[in-house]
XYZ file of C-alpha atoms in Angstrom:
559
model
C 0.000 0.000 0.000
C 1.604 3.540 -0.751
C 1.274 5.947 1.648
C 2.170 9.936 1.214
C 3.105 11.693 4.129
C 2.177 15.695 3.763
C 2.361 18.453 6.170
C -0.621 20.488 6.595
C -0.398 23.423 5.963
C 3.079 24.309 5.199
C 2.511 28.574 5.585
C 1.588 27.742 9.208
C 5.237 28.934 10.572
C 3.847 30.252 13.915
C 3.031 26.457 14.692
C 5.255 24.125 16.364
C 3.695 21.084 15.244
C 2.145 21.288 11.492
C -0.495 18.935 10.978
C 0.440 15.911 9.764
C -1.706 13.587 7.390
C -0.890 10.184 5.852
C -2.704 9.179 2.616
C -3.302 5.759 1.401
C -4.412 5.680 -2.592
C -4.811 2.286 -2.795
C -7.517 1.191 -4.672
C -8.544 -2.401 -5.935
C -7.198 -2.993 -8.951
C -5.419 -0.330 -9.746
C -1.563 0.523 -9.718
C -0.064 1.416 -6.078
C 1.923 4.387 -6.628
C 4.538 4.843 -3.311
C 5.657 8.698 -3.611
C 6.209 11.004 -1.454
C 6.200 14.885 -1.244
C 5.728 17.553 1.799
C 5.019 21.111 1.770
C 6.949 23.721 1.339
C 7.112 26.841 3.128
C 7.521 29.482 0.291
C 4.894 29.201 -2.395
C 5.993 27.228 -5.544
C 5.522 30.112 -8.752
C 2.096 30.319 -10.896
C 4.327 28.858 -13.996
C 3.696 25.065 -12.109
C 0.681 25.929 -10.099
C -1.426 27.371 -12.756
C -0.845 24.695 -15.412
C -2.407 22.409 -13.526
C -4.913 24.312 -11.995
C -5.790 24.260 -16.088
C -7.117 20.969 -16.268
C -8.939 20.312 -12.698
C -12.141 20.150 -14.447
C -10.373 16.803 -15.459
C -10.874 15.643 -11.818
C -14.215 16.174 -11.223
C -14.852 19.445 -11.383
C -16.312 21.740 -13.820
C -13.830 23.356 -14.497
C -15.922 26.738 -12.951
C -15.781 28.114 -9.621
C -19.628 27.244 -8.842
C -19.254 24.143 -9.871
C -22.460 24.715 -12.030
C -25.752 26.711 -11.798
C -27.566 26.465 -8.442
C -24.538 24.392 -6.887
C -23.051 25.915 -3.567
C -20.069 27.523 -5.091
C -22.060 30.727 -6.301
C -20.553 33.853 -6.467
C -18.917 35.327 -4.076
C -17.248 38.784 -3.147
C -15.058 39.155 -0.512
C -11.829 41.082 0.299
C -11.552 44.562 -0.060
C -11.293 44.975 -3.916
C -13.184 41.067 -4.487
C -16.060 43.465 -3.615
C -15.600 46.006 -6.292
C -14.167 43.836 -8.720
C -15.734 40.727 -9.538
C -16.839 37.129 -8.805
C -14.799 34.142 -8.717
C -16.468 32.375 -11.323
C -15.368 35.334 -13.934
C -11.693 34.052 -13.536
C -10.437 31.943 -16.348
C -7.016 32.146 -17.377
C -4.363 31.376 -14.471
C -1.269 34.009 -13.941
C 2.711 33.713 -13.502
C 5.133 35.914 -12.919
C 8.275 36.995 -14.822
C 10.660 39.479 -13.437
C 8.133 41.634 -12.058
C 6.026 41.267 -15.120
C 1.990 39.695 -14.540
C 1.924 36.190 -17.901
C -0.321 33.828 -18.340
C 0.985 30.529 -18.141
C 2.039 28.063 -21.656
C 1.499 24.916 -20.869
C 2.389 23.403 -24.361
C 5.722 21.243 -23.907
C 3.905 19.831 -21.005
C 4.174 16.107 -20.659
C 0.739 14.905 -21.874
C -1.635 13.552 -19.419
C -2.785 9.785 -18.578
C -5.914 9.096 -20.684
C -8.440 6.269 -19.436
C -11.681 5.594 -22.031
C -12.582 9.532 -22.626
C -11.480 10.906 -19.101
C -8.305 12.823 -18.649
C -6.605 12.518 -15.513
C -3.196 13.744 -13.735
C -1.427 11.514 -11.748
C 0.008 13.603 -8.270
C 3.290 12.073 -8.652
C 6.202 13.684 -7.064
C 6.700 15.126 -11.053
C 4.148 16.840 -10.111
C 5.078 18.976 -7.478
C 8.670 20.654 -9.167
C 10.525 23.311 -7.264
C 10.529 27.151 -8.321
C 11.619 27.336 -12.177
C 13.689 30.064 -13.254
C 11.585 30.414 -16.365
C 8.307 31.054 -16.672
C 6.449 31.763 -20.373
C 4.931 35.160 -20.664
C 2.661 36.420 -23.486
C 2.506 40.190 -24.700
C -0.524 42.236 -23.469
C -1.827 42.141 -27.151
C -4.092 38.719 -25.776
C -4.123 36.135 -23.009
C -3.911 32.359 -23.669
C -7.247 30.660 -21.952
C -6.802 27.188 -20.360
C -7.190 25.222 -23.558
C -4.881 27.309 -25.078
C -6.902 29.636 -27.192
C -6.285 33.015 -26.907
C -8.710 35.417 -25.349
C -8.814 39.056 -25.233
C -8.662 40.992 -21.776
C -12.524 41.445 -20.747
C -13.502 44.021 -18.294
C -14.406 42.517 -14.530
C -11.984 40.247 -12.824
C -11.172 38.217 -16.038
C -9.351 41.711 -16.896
C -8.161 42.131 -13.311
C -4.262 40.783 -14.565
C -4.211 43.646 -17.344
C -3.707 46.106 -14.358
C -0.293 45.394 -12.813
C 1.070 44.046 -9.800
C -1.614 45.490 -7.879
C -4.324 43.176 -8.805
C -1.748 39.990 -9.141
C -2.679 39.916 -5.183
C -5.978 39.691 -6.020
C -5.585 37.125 -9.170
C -3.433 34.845 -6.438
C -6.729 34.904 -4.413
C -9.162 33.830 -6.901
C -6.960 30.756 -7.783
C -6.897 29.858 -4.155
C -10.392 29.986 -4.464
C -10.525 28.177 -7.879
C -8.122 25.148 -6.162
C -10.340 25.142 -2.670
C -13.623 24.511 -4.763
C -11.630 21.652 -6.759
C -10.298 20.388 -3.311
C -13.930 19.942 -2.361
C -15.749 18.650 -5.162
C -12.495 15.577 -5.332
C -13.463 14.631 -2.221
C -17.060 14.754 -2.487
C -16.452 12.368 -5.807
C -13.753 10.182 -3.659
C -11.220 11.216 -5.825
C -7.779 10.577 -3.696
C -5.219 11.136 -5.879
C -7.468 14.308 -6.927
C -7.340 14.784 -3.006
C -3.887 14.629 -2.429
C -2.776 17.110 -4.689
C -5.214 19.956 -4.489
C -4.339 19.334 -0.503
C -0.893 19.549 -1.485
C -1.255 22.987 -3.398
C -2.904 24.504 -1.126
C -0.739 23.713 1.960
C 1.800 25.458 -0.444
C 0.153 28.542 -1.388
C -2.216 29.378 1.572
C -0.783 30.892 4.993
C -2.784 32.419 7.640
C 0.311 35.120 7.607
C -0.393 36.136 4.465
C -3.757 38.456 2.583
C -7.014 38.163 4.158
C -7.585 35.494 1.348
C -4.488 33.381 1.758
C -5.372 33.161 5.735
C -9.101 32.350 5.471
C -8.418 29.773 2.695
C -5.356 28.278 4.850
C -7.880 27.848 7.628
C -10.703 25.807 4.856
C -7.765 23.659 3.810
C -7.082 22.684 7.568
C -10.909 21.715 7.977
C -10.999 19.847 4.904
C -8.167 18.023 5.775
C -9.958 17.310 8.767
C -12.906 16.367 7.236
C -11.216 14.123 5.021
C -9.465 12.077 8.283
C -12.657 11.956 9.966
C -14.862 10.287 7.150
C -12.186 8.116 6.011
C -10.286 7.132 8.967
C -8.732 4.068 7.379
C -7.380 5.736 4.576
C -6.196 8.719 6.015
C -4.644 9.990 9.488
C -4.433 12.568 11.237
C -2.409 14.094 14.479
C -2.934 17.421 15.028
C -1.775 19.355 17.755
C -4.532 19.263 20.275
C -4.487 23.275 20.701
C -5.426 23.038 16.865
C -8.507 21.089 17.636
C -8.994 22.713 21.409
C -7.586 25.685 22.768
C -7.391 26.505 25.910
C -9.626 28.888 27.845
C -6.716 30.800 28.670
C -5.936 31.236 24.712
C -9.950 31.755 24.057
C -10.011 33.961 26.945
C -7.112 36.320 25.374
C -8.621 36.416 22.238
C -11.661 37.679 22.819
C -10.155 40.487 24.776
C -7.872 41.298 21.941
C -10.271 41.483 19.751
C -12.723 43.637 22.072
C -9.716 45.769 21.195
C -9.510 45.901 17.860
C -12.920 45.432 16.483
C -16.416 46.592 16.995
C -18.072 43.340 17.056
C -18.074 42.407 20.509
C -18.810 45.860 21.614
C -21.510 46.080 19.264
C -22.707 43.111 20.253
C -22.869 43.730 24.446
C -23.946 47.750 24.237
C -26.171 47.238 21.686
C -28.128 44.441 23.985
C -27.561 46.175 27.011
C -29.384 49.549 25.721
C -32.258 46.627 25.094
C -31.718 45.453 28.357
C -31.985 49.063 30.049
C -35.137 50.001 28.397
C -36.488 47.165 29.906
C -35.416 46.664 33.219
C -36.211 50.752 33.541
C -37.895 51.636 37.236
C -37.460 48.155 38.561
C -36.201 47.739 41.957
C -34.776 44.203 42.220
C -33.057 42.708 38.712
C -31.873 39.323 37.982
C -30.074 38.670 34.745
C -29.071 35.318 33.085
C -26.158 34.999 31.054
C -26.487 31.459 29.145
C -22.731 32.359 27.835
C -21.202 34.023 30.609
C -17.126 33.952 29.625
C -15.573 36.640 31.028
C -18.677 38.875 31.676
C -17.188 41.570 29.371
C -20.633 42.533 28.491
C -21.740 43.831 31.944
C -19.238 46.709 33.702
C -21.027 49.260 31.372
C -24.232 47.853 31.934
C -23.658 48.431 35.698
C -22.460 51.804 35.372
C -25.788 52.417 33.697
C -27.699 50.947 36.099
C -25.745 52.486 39.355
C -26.344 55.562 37.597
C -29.697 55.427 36.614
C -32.326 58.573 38.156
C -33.687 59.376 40.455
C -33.914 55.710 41.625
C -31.187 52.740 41.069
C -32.324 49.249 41.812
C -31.778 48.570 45.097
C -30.193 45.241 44.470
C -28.978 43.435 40.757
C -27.992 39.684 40.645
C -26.251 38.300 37.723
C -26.514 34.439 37.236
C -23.411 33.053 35.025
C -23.170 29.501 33.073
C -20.227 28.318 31.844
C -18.375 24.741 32.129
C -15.474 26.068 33.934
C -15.798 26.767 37.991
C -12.638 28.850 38.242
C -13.364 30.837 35.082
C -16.960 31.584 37.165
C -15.356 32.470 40.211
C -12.619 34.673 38.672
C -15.468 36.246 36.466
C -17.912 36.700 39.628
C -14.954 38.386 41.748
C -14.269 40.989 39.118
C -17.179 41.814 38.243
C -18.423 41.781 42.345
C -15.620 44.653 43.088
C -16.534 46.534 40.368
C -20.012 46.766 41.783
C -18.722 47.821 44.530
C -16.924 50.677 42.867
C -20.240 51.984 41.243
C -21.945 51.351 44.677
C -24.175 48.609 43.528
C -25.529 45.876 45.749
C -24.483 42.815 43.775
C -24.324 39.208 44.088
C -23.157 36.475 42.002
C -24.275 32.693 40.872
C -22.622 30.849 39.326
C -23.999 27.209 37.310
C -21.245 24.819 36.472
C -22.772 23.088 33.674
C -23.118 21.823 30.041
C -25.808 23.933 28.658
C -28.087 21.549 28.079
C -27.653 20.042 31.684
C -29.042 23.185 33.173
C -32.485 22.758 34.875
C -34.455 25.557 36.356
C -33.986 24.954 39.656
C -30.299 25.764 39.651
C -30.857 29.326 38.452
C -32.465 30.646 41.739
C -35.460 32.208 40.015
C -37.040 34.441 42.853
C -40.713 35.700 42.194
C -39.539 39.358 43.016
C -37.642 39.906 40.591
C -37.827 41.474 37.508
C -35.659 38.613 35.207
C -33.821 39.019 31.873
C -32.135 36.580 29.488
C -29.166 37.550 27.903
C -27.970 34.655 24.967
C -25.073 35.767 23.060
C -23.563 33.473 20.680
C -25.451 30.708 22.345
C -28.446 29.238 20.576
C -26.910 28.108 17.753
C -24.877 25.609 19.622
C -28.533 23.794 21.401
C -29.087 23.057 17.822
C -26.378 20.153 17.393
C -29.525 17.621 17.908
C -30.703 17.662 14.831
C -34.252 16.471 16.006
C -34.575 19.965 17.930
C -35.436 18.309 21.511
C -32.322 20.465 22.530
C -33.586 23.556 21.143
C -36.835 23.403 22.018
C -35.739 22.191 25.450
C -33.778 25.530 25.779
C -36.549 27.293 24.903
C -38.370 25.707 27.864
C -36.193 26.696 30.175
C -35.922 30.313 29.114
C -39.856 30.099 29.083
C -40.224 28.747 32.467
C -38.114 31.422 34.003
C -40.719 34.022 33.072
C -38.448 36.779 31.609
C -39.531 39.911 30.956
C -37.223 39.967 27.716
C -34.571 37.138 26.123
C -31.903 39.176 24.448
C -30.335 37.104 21.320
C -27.054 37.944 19.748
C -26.074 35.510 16.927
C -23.874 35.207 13.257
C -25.675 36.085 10.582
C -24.588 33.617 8.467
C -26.324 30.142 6.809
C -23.584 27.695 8.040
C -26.348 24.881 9.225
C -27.166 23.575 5.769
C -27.151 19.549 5.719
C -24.422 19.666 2.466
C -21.073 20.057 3.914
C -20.175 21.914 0.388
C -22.477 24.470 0.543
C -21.231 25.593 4.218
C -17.782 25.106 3.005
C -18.623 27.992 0.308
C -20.796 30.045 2.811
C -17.710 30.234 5.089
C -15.564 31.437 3.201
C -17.527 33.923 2.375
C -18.558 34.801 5.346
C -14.840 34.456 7.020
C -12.954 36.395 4.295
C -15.488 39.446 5.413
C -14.172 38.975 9.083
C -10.701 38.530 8.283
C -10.736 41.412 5.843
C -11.925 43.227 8.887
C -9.039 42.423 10.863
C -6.431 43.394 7.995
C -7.587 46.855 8.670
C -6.956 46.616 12.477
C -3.840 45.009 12.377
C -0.776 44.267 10.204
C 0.236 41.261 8.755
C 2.864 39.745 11.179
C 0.889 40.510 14.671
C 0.718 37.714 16.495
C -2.717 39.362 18.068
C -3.967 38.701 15.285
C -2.907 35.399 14.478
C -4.449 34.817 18.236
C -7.881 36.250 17.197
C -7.993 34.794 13.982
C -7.506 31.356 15.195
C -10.611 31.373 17.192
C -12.729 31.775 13.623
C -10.536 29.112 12.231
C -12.323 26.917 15.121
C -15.406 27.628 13.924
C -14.518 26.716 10.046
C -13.180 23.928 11.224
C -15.969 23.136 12.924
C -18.750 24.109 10.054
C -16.689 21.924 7.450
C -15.165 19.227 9.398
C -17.362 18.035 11.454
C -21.172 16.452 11.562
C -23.590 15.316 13.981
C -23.733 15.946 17.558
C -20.221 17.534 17.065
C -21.190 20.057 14.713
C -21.935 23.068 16.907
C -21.647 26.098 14.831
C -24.803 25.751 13.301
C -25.329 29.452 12.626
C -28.547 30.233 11.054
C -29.843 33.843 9.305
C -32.055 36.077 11.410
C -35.015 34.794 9.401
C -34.247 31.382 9.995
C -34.294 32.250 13.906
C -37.692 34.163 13.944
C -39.169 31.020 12.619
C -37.269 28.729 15.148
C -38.061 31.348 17.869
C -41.882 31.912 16.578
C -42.510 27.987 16.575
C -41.002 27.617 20.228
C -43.339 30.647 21.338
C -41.672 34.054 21.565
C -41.979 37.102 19.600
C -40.416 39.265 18.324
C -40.178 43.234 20.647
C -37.650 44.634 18.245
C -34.975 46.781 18.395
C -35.442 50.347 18.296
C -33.718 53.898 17.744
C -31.968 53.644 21.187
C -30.375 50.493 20.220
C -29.548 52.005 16.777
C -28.056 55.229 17.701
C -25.949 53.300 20.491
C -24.712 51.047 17.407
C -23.714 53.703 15.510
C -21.686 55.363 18.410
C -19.571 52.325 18.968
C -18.941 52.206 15.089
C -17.989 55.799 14.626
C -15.182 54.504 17.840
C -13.377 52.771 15.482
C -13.276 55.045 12.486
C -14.002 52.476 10.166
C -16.382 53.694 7.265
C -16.469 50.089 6.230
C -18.431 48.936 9.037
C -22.761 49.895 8.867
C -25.569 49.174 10.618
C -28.882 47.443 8.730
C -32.358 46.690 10.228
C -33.766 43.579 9.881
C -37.309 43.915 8.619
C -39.266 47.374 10.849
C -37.039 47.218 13.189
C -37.317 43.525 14.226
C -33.450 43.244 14.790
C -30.429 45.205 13.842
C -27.142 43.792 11.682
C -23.500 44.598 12.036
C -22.412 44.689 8.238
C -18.658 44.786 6.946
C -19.398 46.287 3.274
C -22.378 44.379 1.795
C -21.618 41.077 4.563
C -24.026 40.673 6.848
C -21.552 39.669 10.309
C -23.924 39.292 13.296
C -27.189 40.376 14.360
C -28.905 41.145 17.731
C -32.301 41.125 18.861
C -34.799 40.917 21.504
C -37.497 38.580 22.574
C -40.564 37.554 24.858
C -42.763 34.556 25.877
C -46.155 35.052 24.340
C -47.656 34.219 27.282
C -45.696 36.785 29.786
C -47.909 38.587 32.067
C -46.583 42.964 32.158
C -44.396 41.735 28.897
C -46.390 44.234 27.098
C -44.534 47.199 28.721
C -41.386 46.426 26.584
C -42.794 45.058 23.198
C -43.102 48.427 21.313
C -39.289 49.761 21.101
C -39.109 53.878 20.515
């Protein structure tokens, strides 16, 4: 049986321990081929890269980014200029460079390919993988040479994007990540190994999550199809990743999140924007209990306290804030920060904190007292009770918020479709969705910072998760706001909506970071209220009530 031993993913340098995969392409009846190859760091040049590239319709594919009408692989914009520009699918002929100079690749003198009845195939051999070449074939800019080797003119959109210069090389290099991700996928969704191996292969060279937004976010999809691949064919591949890869700490999580309170709106966004929701209506009452399903490290409430300690003429006389999380020293070290900074605004607090699994939590461990007026808060939260995909878990959520009798459930969740049953089609919706976020972060931070290597490696968990992974152990089942008013209508809330407060406070915290790319959208009249980066939706809050709630009335119309 040959085996091939690759690293994955060669760019990662600020790893100690690359991923390592071994691939058996044994199949009956056919020829065992025994080579080896491993990735290397630096990218090898278009002149190899692209000429195969050329023919991956050969493998499977279509030879198209979207893999054909109505297929997952639609169009997509991301990036910075990917949004002004074009769509993936408008790329045709691949690029090298020549001394500076932006070619299209020759690929006559090539050896020809294996042919088998009327399929053409390439055989990954190590052949197949040559080092850097000091040649390269250029053409003039009179015409471009297409990948059968016709010659097309330049066309405006992206296909016209390598006329330009250097400057939109970068962006040329990104759509033929794309181009070789979407071929990745559709060879394994045909069981094509050797088809596998090599698209793995060329990505692990290419991709880097130190390089462009696009070279990090597809560096991250290669590592969860990898993963993917190990998982659903454990006998015929391997895999022995790091186990920070697959599980980082809470210390690591923990830094993360407050480096990227730092550099991004989206967390603020997220916990002023609810808290506004949650002032309006806890307003005049004297006693106030709040439930955090998602507690962390509680960076959501010292401004909501401030509000509350100074709220006139009267502030509540006494606020308890209920925290779950899995992790009993996390709780503690969360409940005695946030107790002494209570005590700094003058605010009679107390603390509870539930160590459990969020779908071990029963009512009776939240200390629900009649007096008080309760609140929900669920960021980032509901998408993970719907890893059953029957819906008891939901649902059984829902019951529990219900039988708490809160006078509003605050929701704060992606807005993004990652819950589709076709692993393709979230594959393509994440990288959509994740080359928005990590575009956001290349204007925060440069290249090299290892803060945000940190923060990005938290969203590569969740890829990793969305591709890699199904059943009970898929938990990043993100859904769109419209797919949660249905879930949340069916289990018996409504909608109260999110009003101008909420909107105005949005736009405060965006006009912080002096970032014109960032915008605010309603959802609907005002039923919820989006965090966009250019035209991608990111995440979306909004507020809820049991139907049946007694007083909920007083907080269903927001101003």
């Amino acid at each position: 049986m040959g085996t091939q031993r690759l690293d994955l993913p060669c760019g990662f340098a600020s790893r100690k321990d690359p991923l390592r995969v071994a691939l058996s392409v044994e199949k009956p009846g056919a020829e065992t081929r025994g080579t080896s190859c491993s990735f290397r760091r630096n990218p090898v040049t278009h002149s190899s890269s692209s000429s195969m590239v050329a023919r991956t319709s050969s493998w499977g594919g279509t030879g198209e980014i979207d893999g054909g009408r109505g297929g997952p692989w639609e169009r997509r914009r991301s990036l910075k200029r990917f949004h002004e520009r074009g769509s993936c699918d408008d790329y045709r002929a691949k690029r090298t460079r020549t001394g500076g100079i932006a070619g299209l690749v020759d690929v006559e003198g090539e050896e020809p390919p294996l042919v088998e009845g009327d399929k053409v195939f390439l055989v990954p051999t190590a052949a197949s993988f040559p080092l850097p070449s000091s040649s390269s074939h250029t053409l003039d800019s009179s015409g471009n040479t297409a990948s059968n080797g016709s010659r097309i003119p330049c066309s405006s959109g992206v296909a016209d994007a390598g006329c330009d210069g250097d400057g939109s090389l970068t962006e040329q290099q990104g759509l033929e990540l794309v181009r070789l991700l979407t071929s990745c996928a559709e060879s394994i969704s045909t069981g094509n190994y050797e088809a596998m191996n090599f698209f793995l292969a060329r990505l692990g060279e290419m991709a880097t999550p130190q390089g462009t937004p696009i070279h990090r976010v597809v560096a991250y999809c290669t590592e969860a199809l990898a993963l993917r691949v190990a998982r659903l064919r454990p006998r015929m591949f391997s895999v022995a990743p790091p186990r920070s890869l697959l599980d980082p700490t809470e210390d690591d999580n923990a830094t993360a999140l407050r480096l990227l309170d730092c550099v991004s709106p989206i967390p603020k966004f997220l916990h002023f924007t609810l808290n506004e929701r949650l002032l309006k209506a806890l307003e005049g009452r004297d006693r106030v209990h709040i439930i955090d399903f998602n507690i962390k490290q509680g960076l959501q409430w010292p401004s909501l306290f401030q509000s509350l300690a100074s709220r006139r003429p009267n502030p509540p006389s006494h606020v308890r804030l209920t925290g779950v999380g899995e992790s009993r020293q996390d709780l503690q070290d969360t409940g005695i920060r946030l107790a002494r900074l209570a005590e700094s605004f003058n605010l009679a607090f107390e603390f509870h904190a539930v160590v459990d699994r969020l779908e071990d939590v029963r009512l009776w461990m939240l200390h629900v007292k009649r007096e008080e007026c309760l609140a929900v808060n669920c960021v980032l939260t509901m998408h993970k009770a719907l890893h059953d995909e029957s819906g008891k878990a939901f649902m059984d959520l829902l019951d529990l918020i219900r039988s708490t009798h809160p006078e509003i459930v605050v929701v704060a969740e992606p807005e993004a479709k990652h819950n589709e049953p076709n692993w393709e089609t979230r594959l393509a919706r994440s990288l959509s969705y994740y080359a928005a976020i990590f575009d956001s972060m290349d204007d925060a931070l440069p290249k090299d910072s290892q803060a945000r290597i940190k923060v990005e490696e938290v969203f590569a968990k969740e890829i990793r998760n969305i591709v890699a992974c199904e059943g009970d152990e898929r938990t990043e089942r993100h859904e769109s706001f419209d797919g949660w008013s249905k879930l949340m209508e069916d289990g018996g809330f409504r909608c109260l909506g999110i009003g101008e407060r909420e909107m105005l406070q949005g736009r405060m915290i965006l006009r912080m970071y002096s970032c014109e790319k960032y915008s605010l959208e309603k959802q609907g009249e005002g039923d919820g209220l989006t965090l966009m980066w250019l035209d991608q939706p990111l995440y979306t809050v909004s507020a809820w009530a049991p139907g049946d709630v007694a007083g909920s009335s007083s907080v269903s119309q927001p101003s």
